[in-house]
Coordinates of C-alpha atoms and ligand atoms in Angstrom, one line a residue:
X1 CA 2.1 -24.1 -5.8
X2 CA -1.7 -24.6 -6.1
X3 CA -4.3 -25.1 -8.6
X4 CA -7.1 -22.8 -8.3
X5 CA -10.4 -24.9 -9.5
X6 CA -13.8 -24.0 -11.0
X7 CA -15.9 -23.5 -8.0
X8 CA -13.1 -21.5 -6.4
X9 CA -12.3 -19.3 -9.4
X10 CA -15.5 -17.5 -9.2
X11 CA -14.3 -16.2 -5.8
X12 CA -11.1 -15.1 -7.2
X13 CA -12.8 -13.2 -10.2
X14 CA -15.1 -11.6 -7.8
X15 CA -12.4 -10.4 -5.4
X16 CA -10.3 -9.1 -8.3
X17 CA -13.3 -7.3 -9.9
X18 CA -13.8 -5.5 -6.5
X19 CA -10.1 -4.3 -6.5
X20 CA -10.5 -3.5 -10.4
X21 CA -13.6 -1.2 -9.2
X22 CA -12.1 0.7 -6.0
X23 CA -8.8 1.0 -7.2
X24 CA -10.1 2.7 -10.3
X25 CA -12.2 5.1 -8.1
X26 CA -9.2 6.2 -6.2
X27 CA -7.4 7.1 -9.4
X28 CA -5.0 4.0 -10.0
X29 CA -4.3 2.6 -13.5
X30 CA -3.6 -1.1 -14.1
X31 CA -0.1 -1.9 -15.2
X32 CA 1.0 -5.5 -16.2
X33 CA 4.4 -6.2 -15.3
X34 CA 6.6 -9.0 -16.7
X35 CA 6.8 -12.3 -14.7
X36 CA 10.7 -12.1 -14.5
X37 CA 13.3 -9.6 -14.5
X38 CA 17.1 -9.2 -14.5
X39 CA 18.1 -10.5 -10.8
X40 CA 20.0 -7.2 -10.1
X41 CA 16.9 -5.3 -10.2
X42 CA 15.6 -7.3 -7.2
X43 CA 18.9 -7.4 -5.5
X44 CA 19.4 -3.7 -5.5
X45 CA 15.7 -2.8 -5.0
X46 CA 14.6 -5.4 -2.1
X47 CA 18.1 -5.3 -0.6
X48 CA 21.1 -8.0 -0.6
X49 CA 20.6 -8.6 3.2
X50 CA 17.1 -9.5 3.0
X51 CA 15.5 -13.1 3.5
X52 CA 14.0 -12.6 0.2
X53 CA 17.3 -11.8 -1.8
X54 CA 19.2 -14.3 0.2
X55 CA 17.2 -17.3 0.4
X56 CA 13.9 -17.0 -1.7
X57 CA 14.3 -16.1 -5.1
X58 CA 13.9 -18.3 -7.9
X59 CA 16.9 -17.3 -10.0
X60 CA 18.5 -18.9 -12.6
X61 CA 20.6 -18.4 -16.0
X62 CA 18.5 -18.4 -19.5
X63 CA 19.7 -19.7 -22.6
X64 CA 22.0 -16.5 -23.4
X65 CA 23.5 -16.9 -19.7
X66 CA 21.9 -13.8 -18.4
X67 CA 20.8 -14.0 -14.5
X68 CA 17.0 -13.7 -14.5
X69 CA 14.8 -14.3 -11.3
X70 CA 10.9 -14.9 -11.2
X71 CA 9.2 -11.6 -9.5
X72 CA 9.3 -11.9 -5.7
X73 CA 7.0 -9.1 -5.5
X74 CA 5.9 -6.0 -7.5
X75 CA 7.4 -2.9 -6.3
X76 CA 10.6 -3.2 -7.7
X77 CA 9.2 -3.8 -11.4
X78 CA 6.8 -1.0 -10.7
X79 CA 9.7 1.5 -10.2
X80 CA 11.5 0.3 -13.1
X81 CA 8.5 0.7 -15.3
X82 CA 8.1 4.1 -13.8
X83 CA 11.5 5.4 -15.0
X84 CA 11.5 3.5 -18.3
X85 CA 8.2 4.8 -19.7
X86 CA 9.4 8.3 -18.2
X87 CA 6.5 8.6 -16.1
X88 CA 8.2 11.0 -14.0
X89 CA 7.2 13.7 -16.5
X90 CA 3.8 13.1 -15.7
X91 CA 1.8 15.5 -13.4
X92 CA 1.9 14.0 -10.0
X93 CA 0.7 11.7 -8.6
X94 CA 1.3 8.4 -10.8
X95 CA -0.9 6.0 -9.3
X96 CA -0.6 2.1 -10.6
X97 CA -1.7 -1.2 -9.3
X98 CA -1.3 -4.7 -10.4
X99 CA -2.7 -8.4 -9.6
X100 CA -0.5 -11.3 -10.5
X101 CA 1.6 -14.2 -9.3
X102 CA 4.9 -13.9 -7.3
X103 CA 7.5 -16.5 -6.5
X104 CA 9.5 -17.2 -3.2
X105 CA 11.3 -20.3 -2.3
X106 CA 10.0 -20.3 1.3
X107 CA 9.4 -23.2 3.4
X108 CA 5.6 -24.2 2.4
X109 CA 3.1 -24.0 5.6
X110 CA -0.3 -22.7 6.1
X111 CA -0.8 -19.3 4.3
X112 CA 2.7 -19.6 2.6
X113 CA 3.1 -20.7 -0.8
X114 CA 5.9 -20.7 -3.3
X115 CA 3.4 -19.2 -6.2
X116 CA 1.2 -16.7 -4.8
X117 CA -0.6 -14.1 -6.0
X118 CA -0.7 -10.3 -4.7
X119 CA -2.8 -7.3 -5.5
X120 CA -0.4 -4.3 -5.2
X121 CA -0.8 -0.4 -5.3
X122 CA 2.1 2.1 -5.7
X123 CA 2.0 5.8 -5.6
X124 CA 4.7 8.0 -7.0
X125 CA 5.2 11.7 -6.8
X126 CA 3.8 12.4 -3.3
X127 CA 5.9 13.3 -0.2
X128 CA 3.1 13.7 2.3
X129 CA 1.6 11.8 5.1
X130 CA -2.0 12.6 3.4
X131 CA -0.8 10.1 0.6
X132 CA -0.1 7.5 3.1
X133 CA -3.3 8.0 5.1
X134 CA -5.5 7.8 1.9
X135 CA -3.7 4.5 0.7
X136 CA -4.1 2.9 4.2
X137 CA -7.7 4.4 3.9
X138 CA -8.5 2.9 0.8
X139 CA -7.1 -0.7 2.0
X140 CA -9.4 -0.9 4.9
X141 CA -12.1 0.3 2.9
X142 CA -11.9 -2.6 0.6
X143 CA -11.2 -5.4 2.9
X144 CA -13.8 -4.3 5.6
X145 CA -16.7 -2.7 3.4
X146 CA -16.4 -4.1 0.2
X147 CA -15.0 -7.6 1.1
X148 CA -16.6 -8.0 4.7
X149 CA -13.7 -9.1 6.4
X150 CA -13.6 -8.9 10.2
X151 CA -10.8 -9.5 13.0
X152 CA -8.2 -7.4 10.8
X153 CA -6.1 -4.9 12.6
X154 CA -3.8 -2.3 11.2
X155 CA -0.3 -1.9 12.5
X156 CA 1.8 1.1 11.7
X157 CA 5.3 2.2 12.4
X158 CA 8.0 4.7 11.1
X159 CA 11.7 3.7 10.3
X160 CA 12.9 7.4 10.3
X161 CA 14.9 8.7 7.4
X162 CA 18.7 8.7 6.2
X163 CA 19.1 11.2 9.2
X164 CA 17.7 9.4 11.9
X165 CA 17.8 5.8 11.1
X166 CA 21.2 5.6 11.4
X167 CA 21.6 6.9 14.9
X168 CA 18.5 4.3 15.9
X169 CA 20.7 1.3 14.3
X170 CA 23.5 2.0 16.2
X171 CA 22.0 2.5 19.4
X172 CA 20.0 -0.6 18.9
X173 CA 23.1 -2.5 17.3
X174 CA 24.9 -1.6 20.8
X175 CA 22.1 -2.9 22.9
X176 CA 21.8 -6.4 21.0
X177 CA 25.7 -6.8 20.9
X178 CA 25.3 -7.1 24.5
X179 CA 22.6 -9.8 24.7
X180 CA 24.1 -11.9 21.7
X181 CA 23.9 -15.1 23.7
X182 CA 20.1 -14.8 23.9
X183 CA 19.7 -14.4 20.1
X184 CA 18.9 -17.3 17.6
X185 CA 21.7 -18.2 14.9
X186 CA 20.0 -16.2 12.3
X187 CA 19.8 -13.1 14.3
X188 CA 23.4 -13.4 15.5
X189 CA 24.3 -13.0 11.7
X190 CA 21.7 -10.6 11.4
X191 CA 23.2 -8.4 13.9
X192 CA 26.1 -7.6 11.7
X193 CA 23.8 -7.1 8.4
X194 CA 20.5 -6.2 9.5
X195 CA 20.0 -5.5 13.2
X196 CA 16.5 -3.9 12.7
X197 CA 15.1 -7.0 11.6
X198 CA 15.8 -8.8 14.9
X199 CA 12.9 -6.8 16.3
X200 CA 10.4 -8.7 14.5
X201 CA 12.1 -12.2 14.9
X202 CA 9.5 -14.8 16.0
X203 CA 12.0 -16.8 18.0
X204 CA 11.4 -16.7 21.7
X205 CA 14.8 -15.7 22.8
X206 CA 14.9 -12.9 20.5
X207 CA 11.6 -11.6 21.4
X208 CA 12.5 -11.4 25.0
X209 CA 15.6 -9.6 23.8
X210 CA 13.3 -7.1 21.5
X211 CA 11.0 -6.4 24.4
X212 CA 13.9 -4.7 26.2
X213 CA 15.5 -3.0 23.0
X214 CA 15.5 0.7 22.6
X215 CA 12.7 2.1 20.1
X216 CA 12.9 4.1 16.9
X217 CA 10.4 6.9 18.5
X218 CA 13.3 7.9 21.0
X219 CA 15.5 8.5 18.2
X220 CA 13.4 10.4 15.5
X221 CA 14.4 13.6 14.0
X222 CA 11.9 16.4 14.2
X223 CA 10.7 15.9 10.6
X224 CA 10.1 12.4 11.1
X225 CA 8.1 12.8 14.1
X226 CA 6.0 15.4 12.7
X227 CA 5.3 13.5 9.4
X228 CA 4.4 10.5 11.9
X229 CA 2.3 12.3 14.0
X230 CA 0.6 13.7 11.1
X231 CA 0.0 10.6 9.3
X232 CA -1.7 9.1 12.6
X233 CA -4.0 12.1 13.0
X234 CA -5.0 11.8 9.4
X235 CA -6.0 7.9 10.0
X236 CA -7.9 9.3 13.1
X237 CA -9.7 12.0 10.7
X238 CA -10.6 8.9 8.4
X239 CA -11.8 7.2 11.5
X240 CA -9.4 4.2 10.8
X241 CA -8.5 2.6 14.0
X242 CA -4.7 1.5 14.1
X243 CA -2.2 0.6 16.7
X244 CA 1.6 1.8 16.5
X245 CA 3.8 -1.3 16.8
X246 CA 7.5 0.0 17.0
X247 CA 8.9 -3.7 16.3
X248 CA 7.2 -3.9 12.7
X249 CA 10.1 -3.9 10.6
X250 CA 8.9 -5.3 7.2
X251 CA 11.0 -7.6 5.1
X252 CA 12.4 -5.3 2.6
X253 CA 15.1 -2.7 2.6
X254 CA 13.7 -0.1 0.6
X255 CA 11.4 1.3 3.2
X256 CA 11.8 4.8 5.2
X257 CA 9.6 6.6 7.4
X258 CA 6.1 5.2 7.6
X259 CA 5.3 1.3 7.2
X260 CA 2.2 -0.6 8.0
X261 CA 0.8 -4.2 8.1
X262 CA -2.8 -5.7 8.3
X263 CA -2.8 -8.9 10.2
X264 CA -5.8 -11.2 10.7
X265 CA -6.6 -13.0 13.8
X266 CA -7.8 -15.9 11.5
X267 CA -4.7 -16.9 9.7
X268 CA -2.5 -18.7 12.2
X269 CA 1.3 -17.8 12.3
X270 CA 1.3 -16.1 8.7
X271 CA -0.9 -13.5 10.0
X272 CA -0.2 -11.0 7.5
X273 CA -2.9 -9.9 4.7
X274 CA -1.1 -6.9 3.5
X275 CA 1.8 -4.9 4.2
X276 CA 3.3 -1.5 2.7
X277 CA 5.0 1.7 3.2
X278 CA 6.8 4.6 2.0
X279 CA 10.1 4.2 -0.2
X280 CA 11.4 7.6 -1.2
X281 CA 14.9 6.4 -1.9
X282 CA 13.8 3.8 -4.8
X283 CA 13.6 5.7 -8.0
X284 CA 16.8 7.5 -7.6
X285 CA 18.5 4.2 -6.6
X286 CA 17.3 2.7 -9.9
X287 CA 18.6 6.0 -11.9
X288 CA 15.5 7.9 -12.1
X289 CA 14.8 11.5 -11.0
X290 CA 14.5 11.8 -7.2
X291 CA 10.7 11.0 -6.7
X292 CA 8.9 10.1 -3.3
X293 CA 6.9 6.5 -3.7
X294 CA 4.9 4.5 -1.5
X295 CA 2.4 1.5 -1.6
X296 CA 1.2 -1.7 -0.7
X297 CA 0.7 -5.2 -1.5
X298 CA -1.8 -7.8 -0.5
X299 CA -1.8 -11.7 -0.5
X300 CA -4.7 -12.9 -2.6
X301 CA -4.7 -16.8 -0.9
X302 CA -4.6 -15.3 2.5
X303 CA -7.5 -12.8 1.8
X304 CA -9.6 -15.6 0.0
X305 CA -9.1 -17.9 2.9
X306 CA -10.8 -15.3 5.5
X307 CA -13.9 -14.6 3.1
X308 CA -17.1 -15.2 5.4
X309 CA -18.6 -18.6 5.1
X310 CA -22.2 -19.1 4.4
X311 CA -23.3 -22.1 6.8
X312 CA -20.8 -21.4 9.3
X313 CA -19.0 -24.1 10.6
X314 CA -15.2 -24.9 10.1
X315 CA -14.4 -26.5 6.7
X316 CA -18.2 -27.4 6.5
X317 CA -19.6 -24.2 4.9
X318 CA -19.5 -22.8 1.5
X319 CA -18.2 -19.5 0.9
X320 CA -20.9 -17.0 0.3
X321 CA -21.9 -15.9 -3.3
X322 CA -21.4 -12.2 -3.5
X323 CA -22.8 -9.7 -6.4
X324 CA -20.5 -9.8 -9.1
X325 CA -19.3 -6.1 -9.2
X326 CA -18.8 -6.3 -5.7
X327 CA -21.2 -3.3 -4.4
X328 CA -20.8 0.1 -5.3
X329 CA -22.5 1.9 -8.1
X330 CA -22.2 0.6 -11.5
X331 CA -21.8 2.6 -14.7
X332 CA -21.5 6.2 -13.2
X333 CA -19.4 8.3 -15.8
X334 CA -19.2 11.3 -13.7
X335 CA -15.5 12.2 -12.6
X336 CA -15.0 14.6 -10.0
X337 CA -12.2 16.9 -9.0
X338 CA -12.0 18.5 -6.0
X339 CA -9.9 21.7 -5.7
X340 CA -9.2 23.3 -2.4
X341 CA -8.7 26.9 -1.5
X342 CA -7.0 26.7 1.9
X343 CA -6.5 24.5 4.8
X344 CA -9.9 23.8 5.8
X345 CA -10.7 23.2 2.1
X346 CA -8.3 20.8 1.7
X347 CA -9.3 18.7 4.9
X348 CA -12.7 18.7 3.6
X349 CA -11.9 17.5 -0.2
X350 CA -9.8 14.3 1.7
X351 CA -13.3 13.5 3.3
X352 CA -15.4 14.4 0.1
X353 CA -13.0 12.5 -2.0
X354 CA -13.4 9.5 0.5
X355 CA -16.9 9.5 0.6
X356 CA -17.5 10.0 -3.3
X357 CA -15.1 7.1 -4.1
X358 CA -16.9 4.8 -1.3
X359 CA -20.0 5.5 -3.5
X360 CA -18.4 4.4 -6.4
X361 CA -17.9 7.8 -8.2
X362 CA -14.1 8.3 -9.3
X363 CA -12.7 11.3 -7.6
X364 CA -9.3 13.1 -7.7
X365 CA -7.8 16.1 -5.7
X366 CA -4.9 18.1 -5.1
X367 CA -2.2 16.7 -2.7
X368 CA 0.5 19.2 -3.1
X369 CA -1.0 22.7 -2.2
X370 CA -1.3 24.2 -5.5
X371 CA -3.1 27.2 -6.7
X372 CA -6.4 27.3 -7.7
X373 CA -5.5 27.8 -11.3
X374 CA -3.2 24.9 -11.5
X375 CA -6.0 22.6 -9.9
X376 CA -8.3 23.5 -12.5
X377 CA -5.8 22.6 -15.0
X378 CA -5.5 19.2 -13.5
X379 CA -9.2 18.7 -13.3
X380 CA -9.2 19.5 -17.2
X381 CA -6.4 17.0 -17.9
X382 CA -7.8 14.6 -15.7
X383 CA -10.8 14.0 -17.7
X384 CA -13.3 15.3 -14.9
X385 CA -16.7 16.2 -15.7
X386 CA -16.9 18.6 -12.6
X387 CA -15.0 20.5 -10.2
X388 CA -16.1 21.0 -6.4
X389 CA -14.3 24.1 -5.3
X390 CA -13.9 24.0 -1.5
X391 CA -12.8 26.9 0.8
X392 CA -13.6 30.4 1.6
X393 CA -16.8 31.8 2.7
X394 CA -18.8 29.3 1.0
X395 CA -17.1 26.1 2.8
X396 CA -17.4 28.3 6.1
X397 CA -21.4 28.1 5.4
X398 CA -21.3 24.4 5.0
X399 CA -21.5 24.6 0.9
X400 CA -19.4 24.0 -2.1
X401 CA -19.3 25.7 -5.5
X402 CA -19.8 22.8 -8.0
X403 CA -18.6 23.7 -11.7
X404 CA -19.6 21.7 -14.7
X405 CA -16.7 21.5 -17.1
X406 CA -18.7 21.0 -20.0
X407 CA -20.7 24.0 -20.1
X408 CA -19.1 26.2 -17.6
X409 CA -22.2 26.6 -15.4
X410 CA -21.9 26.8 -11.6
X411 CA -24.3 25.8 -8.7
X412 CA -23.7 26.2 -5.0
X413 CA -24.4 22.8 -3.1
X414 CA -24.7 21.9 0.5
X415 CA -21.9 19.8 1.6
X416 CA -24.3 17.2 3.0
X417 CA -25.7 16.8 -0.4
X418 CA -22.5 16.4 -2.5
X419 CA -22.4 13.1 -2.9
X420 CA -25.9 12.4 -3.8
X421 CA -25.9 15.3 -6.3
X422 CA -23.3 13.2 -8.4
X423 CA -25.3 9.9 -8.0
X424 CA -28.8 10.4 -6.9
X425 CA -30.0 7.1 -5.2
X426 CA -31.5 4.5 -7.2
Ligands
HAM1 P1 5.4 -8.2 1.4 O1 5.1 -8.0 3.0 O2 6.6 -9.2 1.2 O3 5.5 -7.0 0.7 O4 4.1 -9.1 0.9 C1 3.0 -8.6 0.9 C2 1.9 -9.7 1.3 O5 1.8 -10.9 0.4 C3 1.8 -10.3 2.6 O6 1.4 -9.4 3.4 C4 1.1 -11.5 2.2 O7 -0.3 -11.5 2.7 C5 1.7 -11.9 0.8 N1 2.7 -13.0 0.7 C6 3.9 -12.7 0.8 N2 4.7 -13.9 0.8 C7 3.6 -14.7 0.9 C8 3.9 -16.4 0.5 N3 4.7 -16.8 0.4 N4 2.8 -17.0 0.4 C9 1.5 -16.4 0.4 N5 1.4 -15.0 0.4 C10 2.2 -14.3 0.7 C11 5.7 -6.7 -0.6 O8 5.8 -7.6 -1.5 C12 5.9 -5.5 -0.8 N6 6.2 -5.2 -2.5 C13 4.8 -4.3 -0.8 C14 4.9 -2.9 -0.9 C15 4.4 -2.5 -2.0 N7 5.5 -2.1 -0.3 C16 5.1 -1.1 -0.9 N8 4.8 -1.2 -2.0

């Protein structure tokens, strides 16, 4: 555990302010979750066979005899809160984020603490790959553009779903069983409980075994293949570089389909800055209505250790003093809703939303291919001041119709001028 002293705290506040700003522009609302929960929430949510639940939780009986656990992560609590506060009845998506301490009884080393801090983002109600691509695009934008980090790479994978993962798991288990002698002790046990995790074990023998193991891509069902391919091409559309790593397994059991991790060359052995993925079964596992979910979390200690140093030099430099708000425009009160009439409109809406948000203008859009009427209703209830309508002849001409929701007036704006029409350059 670490104290954060004056002189360092300023950096923490600056980084946090960047997350607050950008997450707001992407439509996320902050949630403050309790520091401890009933133990079984994490046991069921994260999975009994994971390292976190088996070895790393700070669990104890309180004075009333209840078993409670200091939270090792935020997703299980966010899902509990989503159900408890009936957020399933809000129009999707519900987007939440949190910043705060997490606790894991791990062996301390560089970049690994027992009390550390995460920023996490969770999205409920969106089944499509668009939501995943947007989630990752946002994270890369914050890290690269707003915080100026270099040397990051994005690794992505799919774990298949309840239809195809069991088939893959069986094939993998069969292969691994034939190589038991080469596995570390931990992985011999995992062979029974959680064979997929063996693929990202760092022990030398296990890595050699993993190198020859069957891969998930050979076993995906049609729906999962299509979903993953769409996710990858959406990342291309955003211009976000990525590498598929079929050995990326993540340490939590709730994932299905897309997973991802951001690793940095500047971190040593504990090189993951952030990780996340899709967890479509978690809300129903906790007794809520079947609701797709996805999200990520990022380690603040690791991130802050990567911030560029002024004056260079290992250890000698001081971290750059950066403008407090972390860039972007301050005090824009426009909120824009992007409504799309057809597929070309939806593709344009995704990119315009990105550009508006990058310029510091909160923007929302439809992810569920709903009618224009339904989208206009969402725009009204989202508090938008303007709706940009994308599609049809206007879009073919490179234009969009912008409707002012306060007075009902409409104007036609070239797509290239859209962002500056909401926030004229200072
Ligand atoms: P995670 O990969 O366990 O995912 O943690 C996310 C990040 O927290 C890691 O990439 C790392 O930067 C940081 N972290 C984890 N453990 C430590 C530690 N002991 N010391 C310092 N930093 C650490 C999750 O927690 C999931 N809840 C992410 C998620 C959200 N998936 C979907 N939604």
